[in-house]
Coordinates of C-alpha atoms and ligand atoms in Angstrom, one line a residue:
X1 CA 112.8 33.8 109.5
X2 CA 110.6 35.4 106.9
X3 CA 110.0 39.0 107.9
X4 CA 106.9 39.7 109.1
X5 CA 103.9 43.0 108.9
X6 CA 104.4 45.5 112.1
X7 CA 101.4 45.8 113.7
X8 CA 99.6 49.5 113.7
X9 CA 100.0 51.9 116.3
X10 CA 96.6 52.0 117.1
X11 CA 93.5 50.3 116.0
X12 CA 92.3 49.9 112.4
X13 CA 89.1 52.6 113.1
X14 CA 91.5 55.0 115.5
X15 CA 92.3 57.2 112.2
X16 CA 88.5 57.9 111.5
X17 CA 87.3 60.4 110.3
X18 CA 90.4 60.9 108.1
X19 CA 91.4 57.7 107.0
X20 CA 88.7 54.9 107.8
X21 CA 88.8 51.4 109.0
X22 CA 88.0 50.3 105.7
X23 CA 91.0 52.2 103.4
X24 CA 93.5 51.4 106.4
X25 CA 92.7 47.8 107.2
X26 CA 92.8 47.4 103.0
X27 CA 96.2 49.7 103.3
X28 CA 97.7 47.8 106.1
X29 CA 96.9 44.2 106.0
X30 CA 96.5 44.4 101.9
X31 CA 99.6 46.7 100.3
X32 CA 101.8 46.4 103.2
X33 CA 100.8 42.8 103.8
X34 CA 101.7 42.1 100.2
X35 CA 105.1 43.4 99.8
X36 CA 106.2 41.3 102.6
X37 CA 104.9 38.4 101.3
X38 CA 106.5 39.3 97.4
X39 CA 109.8 39.9 99.8
X40 CA 109.7 37.0 101.7
X41 CA 108.9 34.7 98.4
X42 CA 112.1 36.3 96.5
X43 CA 114.4 36.2 99.5
X44 CA 113.4 32.3 100.1
X45 CA 115.0 31.6 96.4
X46 CA 118.5 33.7 97.3
X47 CA 121.1 32.5 99.4
X48 CA 120.8 34.5 102.3
X49 CA 117.1 34.0 103.6
X50 CA 117.5 36.4 106.7
X51 CA 118.6 39.3 105.6
X52 CA 117.2 42.7 107.6
X53 CA 115.3 45.0 105.6
X54 CA 117.4 47.6 105.7
X55 CA 119.6 45.3 104.0
X56 CA 117.8 44.7 100.9
X57 CA 117.5 48.3 101.0
X58 CA 120.5 49.2 100.6
X59 CA 122.0 45.7 98.6
X60 CA 119.2 43.8 97.0
X61 CA 118.5 44.5 93.5
X62 CA 114.8 45.2 90.9
X63 CA 111.3 43.6 92.7
X64 CA 113.0 43.1 96.1
X65 CA 114.7 46.3 96.8
X66 CA 111.5 48.1 95.7
X67 CA 109.5 45.9 98.4
X68 CA 112.0 46.1 100.9
X69 CA 111.7 49.7 100.6
X70 CA 108.1 50.1 100.3
X71 CA 108.1 47.9 103.1
X72 CA 110.0 50.2 105.1
X73 CA 108.1 53.1 103.9
X74 CA 104.5 52.0 105.0
X75 CA 106.2 50.6 108.6
X76 CA 106.9 54.8 109.0
X77 CA 104.6 56.4 107.5
X78 CA 102.1 54.3 110.2
X79 CA 104.4 55.9 112.9
X80 CA 104.1 59.4 111.3
X81 CA 100.0 59.1 112.0
X82 CA 98.0 59.4 115.3
X83 CA 94.9 59.2 116.6
X84 CA 96.6 61.6 119.7
X85 CA 97.0 64.6 117.9
X86 CA 99.7 66.8 119.4
X87 CA 100.4 70.4 117.7
X88 CA 104.3 70.8 116.9
X89 CA 106.8 71.4 119.9
X90 CA 108.7 74.7 119.8
X91 CA 111.8 73.3 118.5
X92 CA 110.2 71.7 115.7
X93 CA 108.1 74.8 115.0
X94 CA 110.9 76.8 115.5
X95 CA 113.2 74.4 112.6
X96 CA 110.0 74.3 110.3
X97 CA 109.6 78.3 111.2
X98 CA 113.1 79.1 110.3
X99 CA 113.0 77.3 106.6
X100 CA 109.5 78.1 105.3
X101 CA 108.1 81.0 107.1
X102 CA 106.0 79.2 109.2
X103 CA 104.2 76.4 109.9
X104 CA 101.4 77.1 107.5
X105 CA 104.1 78.1 104.8
X106 CA 105.8 74.4 105.7
X107 CA 102.2 72.8 105.3
X108 CA 101.8 74.4 101.7
X109 CA 105.0 73.6 100.2
X110 CA 104.9 69.9 101.4
X111 CA 101.4 69.7 99.7
X112 CA 102.3 71.3 96.3
X113 CA 105.8 69.0 96.4
X114 CA 103.2 66.2 97.0
X115 CA 100.7 66.9 94.4
X116 CA 103.6 67.6 91.4
X117 CA 103.4 63.4 92.0
X118 CA 102.4 61.9 88.1
X119 CA 101.9 58.6 89.4
X120 CA 103.1 56.3 92.4
X121 CA 105.4 57.5 95.1
X122 CA 105.9 59.2 98.5
X123 CA 106.5 63.2 99.7
X124 CA 109.2 63.2 103.3
X125 CA 110.2 65.7 105.5
X126 CA 114.1 65.1 105.4
X127 CA 117.2 66.0 107.2
X128 CA 120.2 66.6 104.8
X129 CA 123.6 65.9 105.6
X130 CA 124.1 69.6 105.5
X131 CA 121.8 69.5 108.8
X132 CA 119.2 71.1 106.6
X133 CA 115.5 70.3 106.6
X134 CA 114.4 70.1 103.0
X135 CA 111.0 68.4 101.2
X136 CA 111.6 65.3 99.0
X137 CA 109.6 63.7 96.4
X138 CA 110.2 59.8 96.0
X139 CA 109.0 58.1 92.3
X140 CA 107.7 54.9 93.0
X141 CA 109.2 52.8 95.8
X142 CA 112.3 55.4 96.1
X143 CA 113.4 56.0 99.4
X144 CA 115.6 58.7 101.7
X145 CA 117.8 56.6 103.1
X146 CA 119.5 55.3 99.8
X147 CA 119.9 58.6 98.8
X148 CA 121.7 59.7 102.7
X149 CA 118.5 61.6 103.2
X150 CA 117.3 61.3 107.0
X151 CA 113.4 60.6 106.8
X152 CA 111.5 62.8 109.3
X153 CA 107.9 62.8 108.1
X154 CA 106.7 60.3 105.2
X155 CA 103.0 60.6 103.3
X156 CA 102.3 58.3 101.1
X157 CA 101.2 60.0 97.7
X158 CA 100.2 56.1 96.2
X159 CA 96.8 56.0 94.9
X160 CA 95.6 53.3 97.2
X161 CA 96.5 55.5 100.1
X162 CA 93.3 58.2 99.3
X163 CA 91.3 56.7 96.6
X164 CA 89.1 54.6 98.8
X165 CA 88.5 57.6 101.4
X166 CA 88.9 60.7 98.8
X167 CA 88.1 59.3 95.4
X168 CA 90.2 61.9 92.9
X169 CA 90.8 64.3 95.6
X170 CA 94.2 64.2 96.3
X171 CA 94.4 67.4 97.3
X172 CA 91.7 67.0 100.5
X173 CA 93.5 63.9 101.5
X174 CA 96.7 66.1 102.1
X175 CA 94.3 68.8 103.6
X176 CA 92.9 66.2 106.3
X177 CA 96.0 64.4 107.0
X178 CA 97.4 67.1 108.8
X179 CA 95.0 66.7 111.3
X180 CA 96.2 63.1 112.7
X181 CA 100.1 64.0 111.8
X182 CA 102.2 62.7 114.7
X183 CA 104.5 65.4 115.2
X184 CA 106.0 64.0 118.4
X185 CA 107.2 61.2 116.3
X186 CA 108.4 63.7 113.6
X187 CA 110.3 65.9 116.3
X188 CA 112.3 62.6 117.8
X189 CA 113.3 62.1 114.4
X190 CA 115.2 65.5 114.0
X191 CA 116.3 65.4 117.3
X192 CA 118.1 62.0 116.4
X193 CA 119.0 63.5 113.3
X194 CA 120.6 66.4 115.0
X195 CA 122.0 64.3 117.4
X196 CA 123.7 61.6 115.3
X197 CA 125.2 64.1 112.7
X198 CA 126.8 65.9 115.9
X199 CA 127.8 62.6 116.8
X200 CA 129.2 62.4 113.6
X201 CA 130.8 65.4 113.4
X202 CA 132.8 65.0 116.7
X203 CA 134.0 61.8 115.6
X204 CA 135.6 63.8 113.0
X205 CA 137.8 65.9 115.4
X206 CA 139.1 62.8 117.5
Ligands
LIG1 FE1 101.1 52.6 100.5

Protein backbone atom coordinates (compact mmCIF):
# COMPACT_ATOMS: atom_id res chain seq x y z
CA UNK A 1 0.00 0.00 0.00
CA UNK A 2 1.48 3.37 -0.95
CA UNK A 3 1.89 5.96 1.81
CA UNK A 4 -0.87 8.55 1.53
CA UNK A 5 -0.84 12.30 2.02
CA UNK A 6 -2.63 13.08 5.33
CA UNK A 7 -5.34 15.73 5.16
CA UNK A 8 -4.68 19.08 6.78
CA UNK A 9 -6.36 19.45 10.19
CA UNK A 10 -8.05 22.67 8.91
CA UNK A 11 -9.20 24.20 5.64
CA UNK A 12 -6.53 25.51 3.26
CA UNK A 13 -7.72 29.11 3.77
CA UNK A 14 -8.00 28.79 7.58
CA UNK A 15 -4.50 30.10 8.39
CA UNK A 16 -4.90 33.30 6.37
CA UNK A 17 -3.80 36.03 6.57
CA UNK A 18 -0.64 34.59 8.16
CA UNK A 19 -0.35 31.79 5.57
CA UNK A 20 -2.42 32.31 2.44
CA UNK A 21 -4.56 29.55 0.93
CA UNK A 22 -2.37 29.63 -2.18
CA UNK A 23 0.82 29.15 -0.14
CA UNK A 24 -0.67 26.40 2.03
CA UNK A 25 -2.11 24.51 -0.94
CA UNK A 26 1.22 24.69 -2.77
CA UNK A 27 3.03 23.54 0.38
CA UNK A 28 0.67 20.68 1.26
CA UNK A 29 -0.56 19.41 -2.12
CA UNK A 30 2.69 20.28 -3.88
CA UNK A 31 5.77 19.99 -1.66
CA UNK A 32 4.48 17.57 1.01
CA UNK A 33 2.71 15.36 -1.55
CA UNK A 34 5.81 15.26 -3.73
CA UNK A 35 7.96 13.81 -0.92
CA UNK A 36 5.46 10.96 -0.55
CA UNK A 37 5.27 10.45 -4.30
CA UNK A 38 9.06 10.18 -4.51
CA UNK A 39 9.18 7.90 -1.48
CA UNK A 40 6.47 5.58 -2.83
CA UNK A 41 8.33 5.30 -6.13
CA UNK A 42 11.54 4.36 -4.27
CA UNK A 43 9.74 1.84 -2.02
CA UNK A 44 8.11 0.11 -5.00
CA UNK A 45 11.58 -0.90 -6.14
CA UNK A 46 12.56 -2.31 -2.72
CA UNK A 47 11.93 -5.64 -1.00
CA UNK A 48 9.56 -4.27 1.64
CA UNK A 49 6.93 -2.24 -0.21
CA UNK A 50 4.84 -1.36 2.86
CA UNK A 51 7.03 -0.04 5.67
CA UNK A 52 5.79 2.73 7.93
CA UNK A 53 7.16 6.23 7.58
CA UNK A 54 8.98 5.82 10.90
CA UNK A 55 10.61 2.57 9.71
CA UNK A 56 12.01 4.29 6.63
CA UNK A 57 13.18 7.20 8.78
CA UNK A 58 15.12 4.93 11.11
CA UNK A 59 16.39 2.26 8.72
CA UNK A 60 16.24 3.85 5.26
CA UNK A 61 19.14 5.59 3.61
CA UNK A 62 19.73 8.43 1.17
CA UNK A 63 16.77 9.82 -0.74
CA UNK A 64 14.23 7.41 0.79
CA UNK A 65 15.19 8.42 4.33
CA UNK A 66 15.20 12.12 3.44
CA UNK A 67 11.75 11.90 1.79
CA UNK A 68 10.36 9.99 4.79
CA UNK A 69 11.72 12.58 7.22
CA UNK A 70 10.32 15.41 5.14
CA UNK A 71 6.90 13.73 4.94
CA UNK A 72 6.87 13.15 8.72
CA UNK A 73 8.13 16.67 9.47
CA UNK A 74 5.41 18.28 7.36
CA UNK A 75 2.63 16.21 8.96
CA UNK A 76 3.92 17.26 12.39
CA UNK A 77 4.27 20.89 11.29
CA UNK A 78 0.62 21.08 10.15
CA UNK A 79 -0.42 19.99 13.64
CA UNK A 80 1.72 22.72 15.19
CA UNK A 81 -0.42 25.35 13.44
CA UNK A 82 -4.06 26.21 14.08
CA UNK A 83 -6.67 28.80 13.17
CA UNK A 84 -8.16 28.35 16.68
CA UNK A 85 -5.51 30.09 18.77
CA UNK A 86 -5.15 29.50 22.50
CA UNK A 87 -2.21 30.86 24.50
CA UNK A 88 0.17 28.38 26.17
CA UNK A 89 -1.33 26.68 29.21
CA UNK A 90 0.10 27.15 32.70
CA UNK A 91 2.26 24.00 32.67
CA UNK A 92 3.84 24.80 29.31
CA UNK A 93 4.38 28.46 30.09
CA UNK A 94 6.02 27.51 33.39
CA UNK A 95 8.34 25.08 31.59
CA UNK A 96 9.28 27.64 28.92
CA UNK A 97 9.78 30.36 31.52
CA UNK A 98 11.99 28.11 33.66
CA UNK A 99 14.25 27.52 30.65
CA UNK A 100 14.22 30.90 28.83
CA UNK A 101 13.03 33.40 31.45
CA UNK A 102 9.68 34.09 29.79
CA UNK A 103 7.53 33.08 26.85
CA UNK A 104 8.94 36.05 24.95
CA UNK A 105 12.46 34.92 25.83
CA UNK A 106 11.73 31.51 24.35
CA UNK A 107 10.25 33.06 21.21
CA UNK A 108 13.30 35.27 20.69
CA UNK A 109 15.69 32.36 21.22
CA UNK A 110 13.65 30.19 18.85
CA UNK A 111 13.61 32.88 16.16
CA UNK A 112 17.35 33.52 16.53
CA UNK A 113 18.00 29.81 16.04
CA UNK A 114 15.65 29.68 13.04
CA UNK A 115 17.26 32.74 11.45
CA UNK A 116 20.66 31.03 11.73
CA UNK A 117 19.69 28.54 9.01
CA UNK A 118 21.87 29.23 5.99
CA UNK A 119 19.71 27.14 3.67
CA UNK A 120 16.73 24.80 4.09
CA UNK A 121 15.91 23.14 7.38
CA UNK A 122 13.68 22.98 10.42
CA UNK A 123 13.73 24.55 13.86
CA UNK A 124 12.30 22.51 16.72
CA UNK A 125 11.39 22.80 20.35
CA UNK A 126 12.38 19.42 21.74
CA UNK A 127 12.40 17.42 24.97
CA UNK A 128 15.78 15.87 25.58
CA UNK A 129 16.55 12.46 27.12
CA UNK A 130 17.89 14.44 30.11
CA UNK A 131 14.42 15.91 30.67
CA UNK A 132 15.23 19.40 29.40
CA UNK A 133 13.52 21.64 26.88
CA UNK A 134 15.82 22.70 24.08
CA UNK A 135 15.83 24.37 20.67
CA UNK A 136 17.24 22.26 17.87
CA UNK A 137 18.05 23.26 14.30
CA UNK A 138 17.89 20.40 11.78
CA UNK A 139 19.50 21.00 8.41
CA UNK A 140 17.77 19.84 5.20
CA UNK A 141 15.56 16.81 5.99
CA UNK A 142 16.84 16.31 9.52
CA UNK A 143 14.65 14.84 12.23
CA UNK A 144 15.04 15.21 16.01
CA UNK A 145 13.70 11.66 16.33
CA UNK A 146 16.90 10.35 14.74
CA UNK A 147 18.90 12.14 17.44
CA UNK A 148 16.88 10.76 20.34
CA UNK A 149 15.04 14.07 20.85
CA UNK A 150 11.26 14.28 21.24
CA UNK A 151 9.70 16.95 19.00
CA UNK A 152 7.26 19.35 20.62
CA UNK A 153 7.07 22.14 18.03
CA UNK A 154 8.33 22.37 14.46
CA UNK A 155 8.79 25.36 12.19
CA UNK A 156 9.55 24.80 8.54
CA UNK A 157 12.47 27.02 7.54
CA UNK A 158 12.67 25.88 3.95
CA UNK A 159 12.26 28.75 1.51
CA UNK A 160 9.01 27.35 0.11
CA UNK A 161 7.43 27.82 3.57
CA UNK A 162 7.65 31.61 3.59
CA UNK A 163 8.70 32.92 0.19
CA UNK A 164 5.20 32.94 -1.35
CA UNK A 165 3.71 35.11 1.43
CA UNK A 166 6.71 36.97 2.83
CA UNK A 167 9.24 37.31 0.01
CA UNK A 168 12.72 37.48 1.50
CA UNK A 169 11.49 38.48 4.95
CA UNK A 170 12.03 35.30 6.98
CA UNK A 171 11.84 37.14 10.30
CA UNK A 172 8.39 38.49 9.49
CA UNK A 173 7.26 34.93 8.71
CA UNK A 174 8.51 33.82 12.12
CA UNK A 175 6.96 36.75 13.95
CA UNK A 176 3.55 36.23 12.32
CA UNK A 177 3.66 32.48 12.90
CA UNK A 178 3.24 32.91 16.67
CA UNK A 179 -0.37 34.01 15.97
CA UNK A 180 -1.23 30.55 14.68
CA UNK A 181 0.91 28.25 16.85
CA UNK A 182 -1.11 25.37 18.28
CA UNK A 183 0.04 25.64 21.90
CA UNK A 184 -2.39 22.98 23.22
CA UNK A 185 -0.77 20.50 20.78
CA UNK A 186 2.72 21.52 21.95
CA UNK A 187 1.65 21.11 25.57
CA UNK A 188 0.15 17.67 24.85
CA UNK A 189 3.43 16.60 23.21
CA UNK A 190 5.32 17.78 26.31
CA UNK A 191 2.96 15.90 28.64
CA UNK A 192 3.36 12.74 26.55
CA UNK A 193 7.16 13.12 26.46
CA UNK A 194 7.35 13.59 30.23
CA UNK A 195 5.02 10.63 30.85
CA UNK A 196 7.08 8.43 28.54
CA UNK A 197 10.30 9.50 30.24
CA UNK A 198 8.74 8.78 33.63
CA UNK A 199 7.62 5.41 32.31
CA UNK A 200 11.18 4.63 31.22
CA UNK A 201 12.52 5.64 34.65
CA UNK A 202 9.91 3.47 36.37
CA UNK A 203 10.84 0.50 34.18
CA UNK A 204 14.48 0.89 35.18
CA UNK A 205 13.48 0.43 38.83
CA UNK A 206 11.46 -2.76 38.23
FE1 LIG B 1 7.95 22.55 3.79
